[in-house]
Short mmCIF file of C-alpha atoms and ligand atoms in Angstrom, two decimals:
data_model
loop_
_atom_site.label_atom_id
_atom_site.label_comp_id
_atom_site.label_asym_id
_atom_site.label_seq_id
_atom_site.Cartn_x
_atom_site.Cartn_y
_atom_site.Cartn_z
CA MET A 123 2.89 14.08 -16.45
CA ASP A 124 6.49 13.99 -17.67
CA GLY A 125 7.26 17.23 -15.89
CA GLU A 126 4.16 19.25 -16.80
CA PHE A 127 0.79 19.86 -15.22
CA ILE A 128 -1.86 18.83 -17.72
CA ALA A 129 -5.63 18.42 -17.63
CA TRP A 130 -7.06 15.06 -16.53
CA GLU A 131 -8.49 14.37 -20.04
CA GLN A 132 -5.12 14.98 -21.67
CA ALA A 133 -3.25 12.47 -19.50
CA GLN A 134 -3.06 9.82 -22.23
CA VAL A 135 -0.62 7.28 -23.64
CA HIS A 136 -0.19 5.37 -26.91
CA VAL A 137 -1.58 1.81 -27.08
CA LEU A 138 1.95 0.51 -27.72
CA THR A 139 3.15 1.83 -24.36
CA HIS A 140 5.66 -0.82 -23.24
CA THR A 141 4.41 -1.14 -19.65
CA LEU A 142 0.83 -1.62 -20.84
CA HIS A 143 1.93 -4.85 -22.52
CA TYR A 144 4.50 -6.35 -20.16
CA GLY A 145 3.88 -4.78 -16.73
CA ALA A 146 7.37 -3.39 -16.10
CA GLY A 147 6.29 -0.20 -14.38
CA ALA A 148 6.43 0.88 -10.76
CA PHE A 149 3.92 2.80 -8.75
CA GLU A 150 3.01 4.12 -5.33
CA GLY A 151 -0.15 4.71 -3.37
CA GLU A 152 -0.08 7.69 -1.03
CA ARG A 153 -2.65 9.67 0.87
CA ALA A 154 -3.06 13.31 1.75
CA TYR A 155 -5.26 13.87 4.78
CA LYS A 156 -7.36 16.80 5.87
CA THR A 157 -5.73 18.58 8.82
CA ASP A 158 -6.26 21.88 10.61
CA ARG A 159 -3.43 23.29 8.50
CA GLY A 160 -4.86 22.10 5.18
CA PRO A 161 -4.00 18.88 3.34
CA ALA A 162 -0.93 16.95 4.51
CA ILE A 163 0.75 14.04 2.71
CA PHE A 164 1.68 11.13 4.95
CA ARG A 165 5.30 9.97 4.66
CA LEU A 166 5.81 11.40 1.19
CA GLY A 167 9.58 11.00 1.26
CA GLU A 168 9.39 7.29 2.12
CA HIS A 169 6.92 6.64 -0.70
CA THR A 170 9.15 8.39 -3.23
CA GLU A 171 12.14 6.44 -1.94
CA ARG A 172 10.26 3.19 -2.43
CA LEU A 173 9.27 4.32 -5.94
CA PHE A 174 12.96 4.75 -6.76
CA TYR A 175 13.76 1.35 -5.26
CA SER A 176 11.07 -0.20 -7.48
CA THR A 177 12.16 1.63 -10.65
CA GLY A 178 15.73 0.54 -9.91
CA VAL A 179 14.62 -3.11 -9.90
CA ILE A 180 13.32 -2.80 -13.47
CA GLY A 181 16.15 -0.53 -14.62
CA LEU A 182 13.85 2.41 -15.28
CA GLU A 183 15.79 5.65 -14.96
CA LEU A 184 13.50 8.58 -14.36
CA PRO A 185 14.69 11.99 -15.57
CA PHE A 186 13.65 13.48 -12.21
CA THR A 187 15.15 13.58 -8.74
CA GLN A 188 13.23 12.42 -5.67
CA GLU A 189 13.05 16.03 -4.55
CA GLU A 190 11.51 17.11 -7.85
CA ILE A 191 8.91 14.37 -7.56
CA ASN A 192 8.10 15.35 -3.97
CA ASN A 193 7.71 19.00 -4.99
CA ALA A 194 5.53 18.06 -7.97
CA THR A 195 3.28 16.00 -5.68
CA ILE A 196 2.86 18.90 -3.28
CA GLU A 197 2.11 21.28 -6.15
CA LEU A 198 -0.38 18.80 -7.68
CA ILE A 199 -2.44 18.70 -4.51
CA ARG A 200 -2.26 22.44 -4.09
CA ARG A 201 -3.47 23.04 -7.65
CA ASN A 202 -6.32 20.56 -7.35
CA GLU A 203 -7.56 22.32 -4.22
CA VAL A 204 -8.63 19.07 -2.56
CA GLU A 205 -8.94 18.72 1.21
CA HIS A 206 -7.81 15.12 1.12
CA CYS A 207 -6.97 12.65 -1.63
CA TYR A 208 -5.30 9.48 -2.74
CA ILE A 209 -2.10 10.01 -4.75
CA ARG A 210 -0.91 7.68 -7.49
CA PRO A 211 2.56 8.12 -9.01
CA LEU A 212 3.33 5.70 -11.83
CA ALA A 213 6.69 5.32 -13.54
CA PHE A 214 6.51 3.42 -16.80
CA TYR A 215 8.21 2.54 -20.05
CA GLY A 216 6.44 4.45 -22.79
CA TYR A 217 5.92 4.12 -26.51
CA GLY A 218 8.89 3.68 -28.80
CA LYS A 219 10.01 0.11 -28.66
CA MET A 220 8.41 -3.30 -28.30
CA GLY A 221 10.06 -6.57 -27.29
CA LEU A 222 10.82 -7.59 -23.75
CA ASN A 223 14.05 -5.65 -23.24
CA PRO A 224 12.74 -2.20 -22.37
CA THR A 225 16.06 -0.44 -23.03
CA GLY A 226 15.28 2.30 -25.52
CA ALA A 227 11.68 2.83 -24.48
CA PRO A 228 11.24 6.24 -22.87
CA ALA A 229 10.98 6.41 -19.07
CA GLN A 230 7.79 8.27 -18.21
CA LEU A 231 6.22 9.47 -14.99
CA MET A 232 2.75 10.57 -14.09
CA ILE A 233 1.23 11.55 -10.76
CA ALA A 234 -2.53 11.74 -10.32
CA CYS A 235 -4.67 12.52 -7.31
CA TRP A 236 -8.36 12.18 -6.55
CA PRO A 237 -10.55 11.96 -3.46
CA TRP A 238 -10.86 8.29 -2.45
CA GLY A 239 -12.62 7.12 0.72
CA ALA A 240 -12.07 3.89 2.65
CA TYR A 241 -10.65 1.13 0.45
CA LEU A 242 -12.31 -1.55 2.57
CA PRO A 243 -15.48 0.26 3.66
CA HIS A 244 -16.39 -2.07 6.51
CA GLU A 245 -15.76 -1.84 10.24
CA MET A 246 -14.30 -5.35 10.10
CA VAL A 247 -13.50 -7.63 7.16
CA ASP A 248 -14.02 -11.31 6.40
CA LEU A 249 -11.08 -12.82 4.52
CA LYS A 250 -10.80 -15.73 2.15
CA VAL A 251 -7.48 -17.52 1.82
CA SER A 252 -6.63 -17.27 -1.87
CA SER A 253 -6.18 -20.41 -3.93
CA PHE A 254 -3.20 -18.57 -5.46
CA ILE A 255 0.02 -18.26 -3.47
CA ARG A 256 1.73 -14.87 -3.22
CA ILE A 257 4.27 -14.07 -5.94
CA HIS A 258 7.35 -16.14 -5.22
CA PRO A 259 10.44 -14.18 -4.11
CA ARG A 260 12.57 -16.22 -6.49
CA SER A 261 10.31 -15.37 -9.43
CA THR A 262 10.58 -11.64 -8.99
CA VAL A 263 11.75 -8.97 -6.55
CA ALA A 264 8.71 -9.32 -4.32
CA ASP A 265 9.32 -6.24 -2.18
CA ALA A 266 9.26 -3.85 -5.12
CA LYS A 267 5.96 -2.30 -6.10
CA ILE A 268 5.92 -3.42 -9.72
CA CYS A 269 2.80 -3.15 -11.89
CA GLY A 270 2.91 -6.76 -13.09
CA HIS A 271 2.89 -8.09 -9.52
CA TYR A 272 -0.68 -6.96 -9.23
CA VAL A 273 -1.98 -9.61 -11.61
CA ASN A 274 -1.45 -11.99 -8.67
CA SER A 275 -3.55 -9.63 -6.51
CA ILE A 276 -6.24 -9.22 -9.17
CA LEU A 277 -6.64 -13.00 -9.49
CA ALA A 278 -7.10 -13.28 -5.72
CA VAL A 279 -9.62 -10.44 -5.59
CA ARG A 280 -11.56 -11.85 -8.53
CA GLU A 281 -12.09 -15.07 -6.58
CA LEU A 282 -14.20 -13.05 -4.11
CA ILE A 283 -16.73 -11.86 -6.68
CA GLY A 284 -20.17 -13.17 -5.78
CA THR A 285 -19.05 -14.37 -2.31
CA HIS A 286 -19.59 -12.73 1.08
CA TYR A 287 -15.85 -12.20 1.60
CA HIS A 288 -14.48 -8.67 1.67
CA GLU A 289 -10.83 -9.33 0.92
CA ALA A 290 -8.34 -12.08 0.09
CA LEU A 291 -5.36 -13.36 2.10
CA PHE A 292 -2.26 -14.83 0.45
CA LEU A 293 -0.23 -17.71 1.84
CA ASP A 294 3.23 -18.60 0.57
CA GLU A 295 4.16 -22.02 -0.75
CA HIS A 296 4.72 -23.27 2.84
CA GLU A 297 1.16 -22.41 3.98
CA GLN A 298 2.48 -19.44 5.90
CA ILE A 299 0.83 -16.09 5.71
CA ALA A 300 2.32 -13.60 3.29
CA GLU A 301 0.03 -10.58 2.93
CA GLY A 302 -3.16 -9.30 1.36
CA PRO A 303 -3.56 -8.25 -2.29
CA GLY A 304 -2.78 -4.68 -1.19
CA GLU A 305 -2.27 -4.92 2.58
CA ASN A 306 0.14 -6.22 5.21
CA PHE A 307 -1.06 -8.65 7.86
CA PHE A 308 -0.74 -8.55 11.65
CA ILE A 309 -1.97 -10.72 14.49
CA VAL A 310 -2.17 -9.84 18.16
CA LYS A 311 -1.34 -12.65 20.57
CA ASP A 312 -0.90 -12.31 24.33
CA GLY A 313 -0.59 -8.54 24.09
CA GLY A 314 2.11 -8.52 21.37
CA LEU A 315 2.11 -7.97 17.60
CA ILE A 316 3.36 -10.55 15.13
CA THR A 317 3.72 -9.85 11.41
CA PRO A 318 5.27 -11.82 8.54
CA PRO A 319 8.92 -10.94 7.86
CA ALA A 320 10.44 -9.31 4.79
CA GLY A 321 10.79 -11.77 1.95
CA THR A 322 7.47 -12.52 0.35
CA ILE A 323 5.88 -9.18 1.19
CA LEU A 324 5.85 -5.56 0.21
CA GLN A 325 7.33 -3.78 3.20
CA GLY A 326 4.48 -1.42 3.83
CA ILE A 327 4.95 2.10 5.08
CA THR A 328 1.78 1.70 7.17
CA ARG A 329 3.23 -1.57 8.52
CA ALA A 330 6.41 0.25 9.59
CA THR A 331 4.33 3.02 11.18
CA ILE A 332 2.18 0.56 13.15
CA MET A 333 5.27 -1.32 14.33
CA GLU A 334 6.76 1.96 15.53
CA LEU A 335 3.53 2.95 17.33
CA ALA A 336 3.22 -0.44 19.01
CA LYS A 337 6.82 -0.31 20.22
CA ALA A 338 6.27 3.19 21.59
CA GLU A 339 3.33 1.74 23.55
CA GLY A 340 5.66 -0.89 24.99
CA LEU A 341 4.06 -3.75 23.03
CA PRO A 342 6.40 -6.49 21.83
CA VAL A 343 6.60 -6.62 18.01
CA THR A 344 7.90 -9.76 16.28
CA GLU A 345 8.59 -10.26 12.58
CA ARG A 346 8.39 -13.95 11.88
CA VAL A 347 6.52 -16.51 9.81
CA ILE A 348 2.90 -17.09 10.82
CA PRO A 349 1.41 -20.47 9.88
CA ILE A 350 -2.25 -20.09 8.91
CA GLN A 351 -3.30 -22.22 11.90
CA GLU A 352 -1.62 -19.80 14.30
CA ALA A 353 -3.47 -16.87 12.74
CA LEU A 354 -6.80 -18.61 13.26
CA GLU A 355 -5.98 -18.90 16.97
CA ALA A 356 -4.91 -15.26 17.37
CA ASP A 357 -6.60 -12.86 19.79
CA GLU A 358 -6.93 -10.17 17.12
CA ALA A 359 -5.89 -9.64 13.50
CA PHE A 360 -5.76 -6.65 11.19
CA TYR A 361 -4.61 -5.41 7.80
CA THR A 362 -2.54 -2.29 7.19
CA GLY A 363 -1.98 -0.25 4.05
CA THR A 364 -2.11 3.26 2.70
CA ALA A 365 -5.47 2.53 1.10
CA ALA A 366 -6.79 0.17 3.82
CA GLU A 367 -5.24 2.16 6.71
CA VAL A 368 -5.82 -0.14 9.74
CA THR A 369 -8.66 -2.57 8.99
CA PRO A 370 -9.67 -5.07 11.71
CA ILE A 371 -10.17 -8.66 10.51
CA ARG A 372 -13.27 -10.50 11.76
CA SER A 373 -12.74 -13.89 10.18
CA ILE A 374 -10.50 -15.96 7.91
CA ASP A 375 -12.23 -18.62 5.82
CA ASP A 376 -15.29 -18.16 8.07
CA LYS A 377 -13.35 -18.91 11.26
CA THR A 378 -13.87 -16.05 13.69
CA ILE A 379 -10.70 -14.42 15.03
CA GLY A 380 -10.78 -13.81 18.78
CA SER A 381 -14.11 -12.39 19.94
CA GLY A 382 -15.15 -11.37 16.44
CA GLU A 383 -15.23 -7.74 17.59
CA VAL A 384 -12.64 -5.02 17.00
CA GLY A 385 -9.84 -5.98 19.42
CA GLU A 386 -8.60 -3.60 22.07
CA ILE A 387 -5.08 -3.30 20.69
CA THR A 388 -6.25 -3.09 17.07
CA GLY A 389 -8.74 -0.37 17.93
CA LYS A 390 -6.16 1.63 19.83
CA LEU A 391 -3.54 1.42 17.06
CA LYS A 392 -6.13 2.33 14.45
CA ASN A 393 -7.16 5.46 16.37
CA GLN A 394 -3.55 6.43 16.95
CA TYR A 395 -2.82 5.99 13.25
CA LEU A 396 -5.78 8.17 12.23
CA ASP A 397 -4.71 10.82 14.75
CA ILE A 398 -1.19 10.90 13.34
CA VAL A 399 -2.17 11.12 9.66
CA SER A 400 -4.69 13.85 10.49
CA GLY A 401 -2.07 15.97 12.24
CA ARG A 402 -3.46 15.49 15.74
CA ASN A 403 -0.28 14.08 17.28
CA PRO A 404 2.62 16.59 17.26
CA ARG A 405 5.10 13.83 18.16
CA TYR A 406 4.68 12.41 14.64
CA ASP A 407 4.39 15.69 12.74
CA HIS A 408 7.63 14.92 10.92
CA TYR A 409 5.70 12.32 8.93
CA LEU A 410 3.45 14.97 7.41
CA THR A 411 4.13 17.28 4.48
CA TYR A 412 1.71 20.20 4.66
CA VAL A 413 1.04 21.24 1.09
CA ASN A 414 0.29 24.85 2.04
CA GLY A 415 3.50 25.09 4.09
N1 PMP B 199 1.21 -5.18 0.36
C1 PMP B 199 0.86 -4.92 -0.91
C2 PMP B 199 0.88 -6.02 -1.91
C3 PMP B 199 0.43 -3.63 -1.28
O1 PMP B 199 0.06 -3.35 -2.53
C4 PMP B 199 0.40 -2.62 -0.29
C5 PMP B 199 -0.06 -1.23 -0.66
N2 PMP B 199 0.99 -0.44 -1.14
C6 PMP B 199 0.79 -2.94 1.02
C7 PMP B 199 1.20 -4.23 1.30
C8 PMP B 199 0.81 -1.89 2.10
O2 PMP B 199 1.85 -0.98 1.87
P1 PMP B 199 1.75 0.54 2.37
O3 PMP B 199 1.44 0.49 3.80
O4 PMP B 199 3.08 1.10 2.06
O5 PMP B 199 0.64 1.16 1.58
#
């Protein structure tokens, strides 16, 4: 935290921490996987780059370089002696000034890690279309990973409490699919992948990886708007995300997608993804940072 390794219990902030009140912080979600060579962080550099993009959007100037943050992340995992973990960097405006303009509040950074299993612990998930639309790109910078954006996600997830649905799905104001509360959305139709374009979505690092894998397999990949009706008629559908990895979708608003089983293409991409993050595909080794060298 703020350049030092401190004990979990000591990682504390004042109640007048600016970001706690107004949500102008930026964060990342990363994973380190167990490999034959010890823990390896998947696409660390890209996550840190996105963190800097997000902090730039809210004008938060961290007193650290990307390289320093990458090295601190590696050291954090090494010191915690975990085989695998989730990694959460958070850049925030600290205590020192209230009022909306954060200029003058200190820029702080913490990175935590802990073992965290499957985010959606189901072989397939049933989605509910949220009654809330995704954050509007003209209300904020939608492709930055800003703390306050997640109130939109929390509202959608809270709608699922007490229902049989596993996860929410956001549309935009034109009834076209945007993304999940913490996942990107794909459909498979006629052997090709279609995913919503940049604009209303966070451009996921898992999304980019899956698009790259699909292209390498010779599958056509299209980024374009997907009306909800088209998604319901897809052959397969799945979510991607660092936390969710590749999660096959069984139904949307109780309408079964395709056969209702894990689709052939989804299953294949999911296995390929898990092979890559676990260091079992040398062709993609450049995406892994082995914490023990
Ligand atoms: N959309 C949202 C809203 C998210 O929070 C996430 C998780 N970071 C994603 C998509 C997936 O992004 P990534 O693959 O980079 O984890």
